[in-house]
Amino acid sequence: MSQTTNSCASCSSCPVGKASLQRRGEHTEGTRFTIALAGNPNTGKSTVFNALTGLKQHTGNWPGKTVGKAMGSFVYGDESFAIVDLPGTYSLSSTSEDEEIARDFILFEAPDVTVVVADATRLERNMNLLLQVLQITDKAILCVNLLDEAKRNKIDIDLRGLSRRLGIPVVGASARSGQGLDELLETMRAVATGELVCKPYRQNALPGHTAHQVMRLREQIERLYPETTNTEWIAYRLIEDDPSIVSRFNHPELLKLAKEVHLIIGENFHDQLTEAIYAEAHRICEEVVHQAYTSGRLPFDVKLDRILTSRRWGFPIMLLLLGGVFWLTIIGSNYPSAFLSDLLVGKLHPLLRSGLEALGSPWWVTGFLADGVYLATAWVVSVMLPPMAIFFPLFTLLEDFGYLPRVAFNLDELFRRSGAHGKQALTMSMGFGCNAAGVVSTRIIDSERERLIAIITNNFSLCNGRWPTQILLASLFIGAAVPAAYAPLASIGAVLAIVLLGIAVMFASSWVLSHTVLRGEVSTFHLELPPYRPPQFWRTLYTSLIDRTLIVLWRALVFAAPAGALIWLTCNITLGGDSIAAHLIHLLDAPGWLMGLNGIILLAYLLAIPANEIVIPTVLMLTALMTGAGGEGAGVLMEGGEAETFALLQQGGWTLMTGVCVMLFCLLHHPCSTTIYTIYKETKSVRWTALSVFLPLGLGILVTILVAGLWRLLA
């Protein structure tokens, strides 16, 4: 039977398509039934979720996109359903975060229906997860998605035969176009209400001796926990000493028997079980799947991977593409940044001051609100928003196309040698847009140890908040130090050198961490390269702006407003005739000199910790304050053209050495408060958060002291 044939088409009484779907978004209250969506990464699970709920759960072409549970609801016919999009996972047998979330929800939350979404072009690989799900629950549906891709690639699936073989309903679909969703809805309703009874296939070809020992343990579970229906799977997990399952089935007699069985079977039980599941998946697919390409890989994927993952061309293409993304981000953000700066700072700021003064506001209230809170916030928006709005969509397009897993594949060896994980290549790349987003993206790394390494070292990726500083200083000091004809080349080379230095420090720090506080074995990097797929441009644009850009920007604004207030207060509150800022600058001048900097620069980095974007405006403001230049009120962030900025910095005592040391410290210093907050949220640990702050800061202090010392010695 062809995969495009509706399995219910021959039944005249079939109710498919007669009921209506009402999407209810996130409103899950009062729902009668709960649906769980499970599946391997890149099977279209989130697409099904979005189609049924009307939500915009991000659907990226990268393993592990849905790391948390997304919840929504819909009404079909007369019944209301809550639906949970579980993390994409290849198995339920390990203890990684995504697998635990999926497994525990199916096992302990007992959803009324579990829908396993599979990729029709890679059904055998997806069958491993399905067979494990069938060991846990009786109420399951297999949704064979991407039938359109299967048809294009001459893959034919006997859906009826597959349903008979598995003992559960099987629905064919192409979720992107909506094909098969009506049938899926009706099948979910029938299974949830009990109209359709599933009799799942649960045979495993374990060796006879092993199967006998498993049966002993099953009988004990049934005796001690008579309400448990999935005793065979519980027995598997107890034999493997799964902490989550052991804590819930912790009867001393049962645990003693589990240890005894484990000793009898031997240490290779997991291998035996895995081999049995894969062998069964292979047998089933041999019966129902007919494809032209016996290797299981599509010709286009193979040809493209020979280029993109080759030893000869993989790295140059990778550097070219990622460099292109960075170049477009830097160049493309100049114009919208200038527009926003002119609007928010040049026009709205004077209007806000005038409005407050017209209302009779005291000078300190006007200064605090307009020159402090508002101006810092406006700076962050004008400098931070355009690069993120360009970088994240471009990065997401590469992600959806399927290229980013190839980046991880290419860099895996380098990260492995440094004691880190290959997927850190992805988190590093994301950090070039925003370190906070890079920290969040470490969720794709299963190993907790390696995830912590990625989190702690992500700050060495030069984020968009630091790009403007590096570019400005490279132009003013590095470019000015060479003949005019070579100035642009020297400036670009200096910025690239800083980027490469950051990557080198990331590798070195990862190696040190993996051999000290985070000592351990490098986990094996099993990566199934997803198929190449045309990105959905408008959806990508929407999700990257909402899910990444605006969320990260909001976090930055939450910290930017108080920073602006603090900067203004520091410059306007006086002690002994001098402002607090002046006292702090004099205090920091000595350590600043050792680092090739000065007190103004160090204070600017302290005051601007909420956002790297306001470091240079703060430096210029403090320099004008201390030198009496500029004519602005105290605490008013300022900017100017390159000539005016260079003249003011020179008036503040800046030299070529100062510019170089600031570029180094800009790379090697503490994360911004948004990133610090994100690190704490992801790790739930003060210890790791503190290490993430003080490791780069310590390196920054050490490197600048060494460079300044050598510079003065050789000068």
PDB file of C-alpha atoms in Angstrom, residues 53-221:
ATOM      1  CA  THR A  53      -2.694  24.722  19.275  1.00  0.00           C
ATOM      2  CA  GLY A  54      -2.063  27.780  17.117  1.00  0.00           C
ATOM      3  CA  LEU A  55       1.134  28.520  19.061  1.00  0.00           C
ATOM      4  CA  LYS A  56       4.590  29.274  17.667  1.00  0.00           C
ATOM      5  CA  GLN A  57       6.840  26.698  19.301  1.00  0.00           C
ATOM      6  CA  HIS A  58      10.199  27.001  17.522  1.00  0.00           C
ATOM      7  CA  THR A  59      10.884  24.224  15.034  1.00  0.00           C
ATOM      8  CA  GLY A  60      14.579  24.191  14.247  1.00  0.00           C
ATOM      9  CA  ASN A  61      16.489  21.638  12.187  1.00  0.00           C
ATOM     10  CA  TRP A  62      18.803  20.711  15.041  1.00  0.00           C
ATOM     11  CA  PRO A  63      18.622  17.830  17.554  1.00  0.00           C
ATOM     12  CA  GLY A  64      17.165  18.778  20.915  1.00  0.00           C
ATOM     13  CA  LYS A  65      15.292  21.949  19.941  1.00  0.00           C
ATOM     14  CA  THR A  66      12.502  21.390  22.430  1.00  0.00           C
ATOM     15  CA  VAL A  67      14.442  20.956  25.680  1.00  0.00           C
ATOM     16  CA  GLY A  68      11.610  21.933  27.987  1.00  0.00           C
ATOM     17  CA  LYS A  69       7.927  20.963  27.798  1.00  0.00           C
ATOM     18  CA  ALA A  70       5.713  23.240  25.721  1.00  0.00           C
ATOM     19  CA  MET A  71       2.010  23.090  26.623  1.00  0.00           C
ATOM     20  CA  GLY A  72      -1.088  24.129  24.742  1.00  0.00           C
ATOM     21  CA  SER A  73      -4.663  23.043  24.142  1.00  0.00           C
ATOM     22  CA  PHE A  74      -7.335  22.574  21.522  1.00  0.00           C
ATOM     23  CA  VAL A  75     -10.953  21.498  21.235  1.00  0.00           C
ATOM     24  CA  TYR A  76     -11.914  18.825  18.741  1.00  0.00           C
ATOM     25  CA  GLY A  77     -15.548  17.926  18.362  1.00  0.00           C
ATOM     26  CA  ASP A  78     -17.031  18.037  21.837  1.00  0.00           C
ATOM     27  CA  GLU A  79     -13.811  17.179  23.679  1.00  0.00           C
ATOM     28  CA  SER A  80     -11.080  19.437  25.053  1.00  0.00           C
ATOM     29  CA  PHE A  81      -7.437  18.356  24.979  1.00  0.00           C
ATOM     30  CA  ALA A  82      -4.255  19.580  26.638  1.00  0.00           C
ATOM     31  CA  ILE A  83      -1.215  18.742  24.514  1.00  0.00           C
ATOM     32  CA  VAL A  84       2.398  18.613  25.722  1.00  0.00           C
ATOM     33  CA  ASP A  85       5.327  18.865  23.300  1.00  0.00           C
ATOM     34  CA  LEU A  86       8.051  16.766  24.926  1.00  0.00           C
ATOM     35  CA  PRO A  87      11.776  17.208  24.217  1.00  0.00           C
ATOM     36  CA  GLY A  88      13.052  15.559  21.077  1.00  0.00           C
ATOM     37  CA  THR A  89      14.973  12.435  22.050  1.00  0.00           C
ATOM     38  CA  TYR A  90      16.329   9.259  20.483  1.00  0.00           C
ATOM     39  CA  SER A  91      15.785   7.037  23.503  1.00  0.00           C
ATOM     40  CA  LEU A  92      14.139   6.779  26.915  1.00  0.00           C
ATOM     41  CA  SER A  93      16.882   4.672  28.434  1.00  0.00           C
ATOM     42  CA  SER A  94      19.506   7.205  29.567  1.00  0.00           C
ATOM     43  CA  THR A  95      19.432   9.967  32.127  1.00  0.00           C
ATOM     44  CA  SER A  96      20.065  13.099  30.062  1.00  0.00           C
ATOM     45  CA  GLU A  97      17.771  16.029  30.788  1.00  0.00           C
ATOM     46  CA  ASP A  98      15.628  15.772  27.688  1.00  0.00           C
ATOM     47  CA  GLU A  99      15.170  11.997  27.962  1.00  0.00           C
ATOM     48  CA  GLU A 100      14.256  12.236  31.636  1.00  0.00           C
ATOM     49  CA  ILE A 101      11.618  14.881  30.948  1.00  0.00           C
ATOM     50  CA  ALA A 102      10.027  12.842  28.163  1.00  0.00           C
ATOM     51  CA  ARG A 103      10.224   9.531  29.991  1.00  0.00           C
ATOM     52  CA  ASP A 104       8.941  10.734  33.359  1.00  0.00           C
ATOM     53  CA  PHE A 105       6.004  12.536  31.772  1.00  0.00           C
ATOM     54  CA  ILE A 106       4.862   9.453  29.840  1.00  0.00           C
ATOM     55  CA  LEU A 107       5.492   7.141  32.787  1.00  0.00           C
ATOM     56  CA  PHE A 108       4.291   9.106  35.804  1.00  0.00           C
ATOM     57  CA  GLU A 109       1.916  11.725  34.378  1.00  0.00           C
ATOM     58  CA  ALA A 110       0.105   8.987  32.435  1.00  0.00           C
ATOM     59  CA  PRO A 111      -1.179  11.011  29.449  1.00  0.00           C
ATOM     60  CA  ASP A 112      -4.387   9.740  27.888  1.00  0.00           C
ATOM     61  CA  VAL A 113      -2.642   9.379  24.520  1.00  0.00           C
ATOM     62  CA  THR A 114       1.032   9.426  23.552  1.00  0.00           C
ATOM     63  CA  VAL A 115       1.599  10.388  19.923  1.00  0.00           C
ATOM     64  CA  VAL A 116       5.025   9.406  18.589  1.00  0.00           C
ATOM     65  CA  VAL A 117       5.916  11.541  15.559  1.00  0.00           C
ATOM     66  CA  ALA A 118       8.312   9.772  13.188  1.00  0.00           C
ATOM     67  CA  ASP A 119      10.172  10.826  10.055  1.00  0.00           C
ATOM     68  CA  ALA A 120       8.905   8.809   7.080  1.00  0.00           C
ATOM     69  CA  THR A 121      12.318   9.085   5.384  1.00  0.00           C
ATOM     70  CA  ARG A 122      14.096   7.555   8.415  1.00  0.00           C
ATOM     71  CA  LEU A 123      11.456   5.320   9.934  1.00  0.00           C
ATOM     72  CA  GLU A 124      13.803   2.583  11.148  1.00  0.00           C
ATOM     73  CA  ARG A 125      15.883   5.041  13.186  1.00  0.00           C
ATOM     74  CA  ASN A 126      12.703   6.448  14.721  1.00  0.00           C
ATOM     75  CA  MET A 127      11.356   3.009  15.561  1.00  0.00           C
ATOM     76  CA  ASN A 128      13.776   2.624  18.480  1.00  0.00           C
ATOM     77  CA  LEU A 129      11.960   5.329  20.464  1.00  0.00           C
ATOM     78  CA  LEU A 130       8.516   4.056  19.503  1.00  0.00           C
ATOM     79  CA  LEU A 131       9.229   0.509  20.727  1.00  0.00           C
ATOM     80  CA  GLN A 132      10.393   1.960  24.074  1.00  0.00           C
ATOM     81  CA  VAL A 133       7.252   4.078  24.349  1.00  0.00           C
ATOM     82  CA  LEU A 134       5.121   0.987  23.725  1.00  0.00           C
ATOM     83  CA  GLN A 135       6.815  -0.670  26.705  1.00  0.00           C
ATOM     84  CA  ILE A 136       5.565   2.173  28.915  1.00  0.00           C
ATOM     85  CA  THR A 137       2.016   2.897  27.741  1.00  0.00           C
ATOM     86  CA  ASP A 138      -0.907   1.091  26.106  1.00  0.00           C
ATOM     87  CA  LYS A 139      -2.396   4.238  24.592  1.00  0.00           C
ATOM     88  CA  ALA A 140      -0.117   5.232  21.759  1.00  0.00           C
ATOM     89  CA  ILE A 141      -0.398   6.454  18.172  1.00  0.00           C
ATOM     90  CA  LEU A 142       2.326   6.514  15.547  1.00  0.00           C
ATOM     91  CA  CYS A 143       2.203   9.601  13.308  1.00  0.00           C
ATOM     92  CA  VAL A 144       4.392   8.965  10.259  1.00  0.00           C
ATOM     93  CA  ASN A 145       5.228  12.529   9.249  1.00  0.00           C
ATOM     94  CA  LEU A 146       7.004  14.013   6.213  1.00  0.00           C
ATOM     95  CA  LEU A 147       5.234  11.742   3.744  1.00  0.00           C
ATOM     96  CA  ASP A 148       5.756  14.375   1.069  1.00  0.00           C
ATOM     97  CA  GLU A 149       9.544  14.069   1.450  1.00  0.00           C
ATOM     98  CA  ALA A 150       9.261  10.283   1.468  1.00  0.00           C
ATOM     99  CA  LYS A 151       7.300  10.367  -1.795  1.00  0.00           C
ATOM    100  CA  ARG A 152       9.846  12.663  -3.455  1.00  0.00           C
ATOM    101  CA  ASN A 153      12.599  10.255  -2.472  1.00  0.00           C
ATOM    102  CA  LYS A 154      10.721   7.138  -3.638  1.00  0.00           C
ATOM    103  CA  ILE A 155      10.094   5.734  -0.171  1.00  0.00           C
ATOM    104  CA  ASP A 156       6.872   3.745   0.132  1.00  0.00           C
ATOM    105  CA  ILE A 157       5.385   2.777   3.532  1.00  0.00           C
ATOM    106  CA  ASP A 158       2.564   0.288   4.149  1.00  0.00           C
ATOM    107  CA  LEU A 159       0.745   2.174   6.893  1.00  0.00           C
ATOM    108  CA  ARG A 160      -1.966  -0.473   7.374  1.00  0.00           C
ATOM    109  CA  GLY A 161       0.597  -3.243   7.633  1.00  0.00           C
ATOM    110  CA  LEU A 162       2.625  -1.182  10.095  1.00  0.00           C
ATOM    111  CA  SER A 163      -0.485  -0.628  12.232  1.00  0.00           C
ATOM    112  CA  ARG A 164      -1.235  -4.364  12.305  1.00  0.00           C
ATOM    113  CA  ARG A 165       2.386  -5.137  13.158  1.00  0.00           C
ATOM    114  CA  LEU A 166       2.558  -2.646  16.047  1.00  0.00           C
ATOM    115  CA  GLY A 167      -0.959  -3.108  17.415  1.00  0.00           C
ATOM    116  CA  ILE A 168      -1.584   0.647  17.506  1.00  0.00           C
ATOM    117  CA  PRO A 169      -3.118   3.186  15.086  1.00  0.00           C
ATOM    118  CA  VAL A 170      -0.729   4.545  12.455  1.00  0.00           C
ATOM    119  CA  VAL A 171      -1.523   7.849  10.740  1.00  0.00           C
ATOM    120  CA  GLY A 172       0.341   9.257   7.758  1.00  0.00           C
ATOM    121  CA  ALA A 173       0.854  13.019   7.638  1.00  0.00           C
ATOM    122  CA  SER A 174       2.700  15.985   6.195  1.00  0.00           C
ATOM    123  CA  ALA A 175       2.312  18.418   9.061  1.00  0.00           C
ATOM    124  CA  ARG A 176       3.693  21.456   7.239  1.00  0.00           C
ATOM    125  CA  SER A 177       0.875  21.320   4.688  1.00  0.00           C
ATOM    126  CA  GLY A 178      -1.759  20.014   7.123  1.00  0.00           C
ATOM    127  CA  GLN A 179      -2.121  16.641   5.374  1.00  0.00           C
ATOM    128  CA  GLY A 180      -3.274  13.897   7.739  1.00  0.00           C
ATOM    129  CA  LEU A 181      -4.025  16.152  10.735  1.00  0.00           C
ATOM    130  CA  ASP A 182      -7.782  15.537  10.538  1.00  0.00           C
ATOM    131  CA  GLU A 183      -7.205  11.794  10.701  1.00  0.00           C
ATOM    132  CA  LEU A 184      -4.724  12.268  13.542  1.00  0.00           C
ATOM    133  CA  LEU A 185      -7.246  14.337  15.513  1.00  0.00           C
ATOM    134  CA  GLU A 186      -9.974  11.767  15.116  1.00  0.00           C
ATOM    135  CA  THR A 187      -7.624   8.939  16.066  1.00  0.00           C
ATOM    136  CA  MET A 188      -6.486  10.797  19.188  1.00  0.00           C
ATOM    137  CA  ARG A 189     -10.093  11.348  20.194  1.00  0.00           C
ATOM    138  CA  ALA A 190     -10.962   7.695  19.655  1.00  0.00           C
ATOM    139  CA  VAL A 191      -8.005   6.403  21.680  1.00  0.00           C
ATOM    140  CA  ALA A 192      -8.511   8.947  24.478  1.00  0.00           C
ATOM    141  CA  THR A 193     -12.210   8.126  24.887  1.00  0.00           C
ATOM    142  CA  GLY A 194     -11.648   4.375  24.701  1.00  0.00           C
ATOM    143  CA  GLU A 195     -13.500   3.878  21.404  1.00  0.00           C
ATOM    144  CA  LEU A 196     -10.286   2.521  19.946  1.00  0.00           C
ATOM    145  CA  VAL A 197      -8.379   0.026  22.112  1.00  0.00           C
ATOM    146  CA  CYS A 198      -4.660  -0.401  21.469  1.00  0.00           C
ATOM    147  CA  LYS A 199      -2.863  -3.722  21.862  1.00  0.00           C
ATOM    148  CA  PRO A 200       0.776  -2.677  21.523  1.00  0.00           C
ATOM    149  CA  TYR A 201       3.458  -5.036  20.323  1.00  0.00           C
ATOM    150  CA  ARG A 202       5.957  -5.728  23.134  1.00  0.00           C
ATOM    151  CA  GLN A 203       8.201  -8.578  22.127  1.00  0.00           C
ATOM    152  CA  ASN A 204      11.921  -8.233  22.611  1.00  0.00           C
ATOM    153  CA  ALA A 205      14.366 -10.797  21.323  1.00  0.00           C
ATOM    154  CA  LEU A 206      16.539 -10.826  24.441  1.00  0.00           C
ATOM    155  CA  PRO A 207      18.767 -13.871  24.969  1.00  0.00           C
ATOM    156  CA  GLY A 208      16.854 -16.634  26.785  1.00  0.00           C
ATOM    157  CA  HIS A 209      18.940 -16.433  29.976  1.00  0.00           C
ATOM    158  CA  THR A 210      18.521 -12.641  30.162  1.00  0.00           C
ATOM    159  CA  ALA A 211      14.783 -12.827  29.430  1.00  0.00           C
ATOM    160  CA  HIS A 212      14.345 -15.314  32.295  1.00  0.00           C
ATOM    161  CA  GLN A 213      16.044 -13.008  34.805  1.00  0.00           C
ATOM    162  CA  VAL A 214      13.970 -10.047  33.618  1.00  0.00           C
ATOM    163  CA  MET A 215      10.826 -12.129  34.159  1.00  0.00           C
ATOM    164  CA  ARG A 216      11.889 -12.827  37.768  1.00  0.00           C
ATOM    165  CA  LEU A 217      12.145  -9.124  38.415  1.00  0.00           C
ATOM    166  CA  ARG A 218       8.830  -8.404  36.648  1.00  0.00           C
ATOM    167  CA  GLU A 219       6.994 -10.867  38.854  1.00  0.00           C
ATOM    168  CA  GLN A 220       8.414  -9.175  41.957  1.00  0.00           C
ATOM    169  CA  ILE A 221       7.333  -5.734  40.689  1.00  0.00           C
TER     170      ILE A 221
END
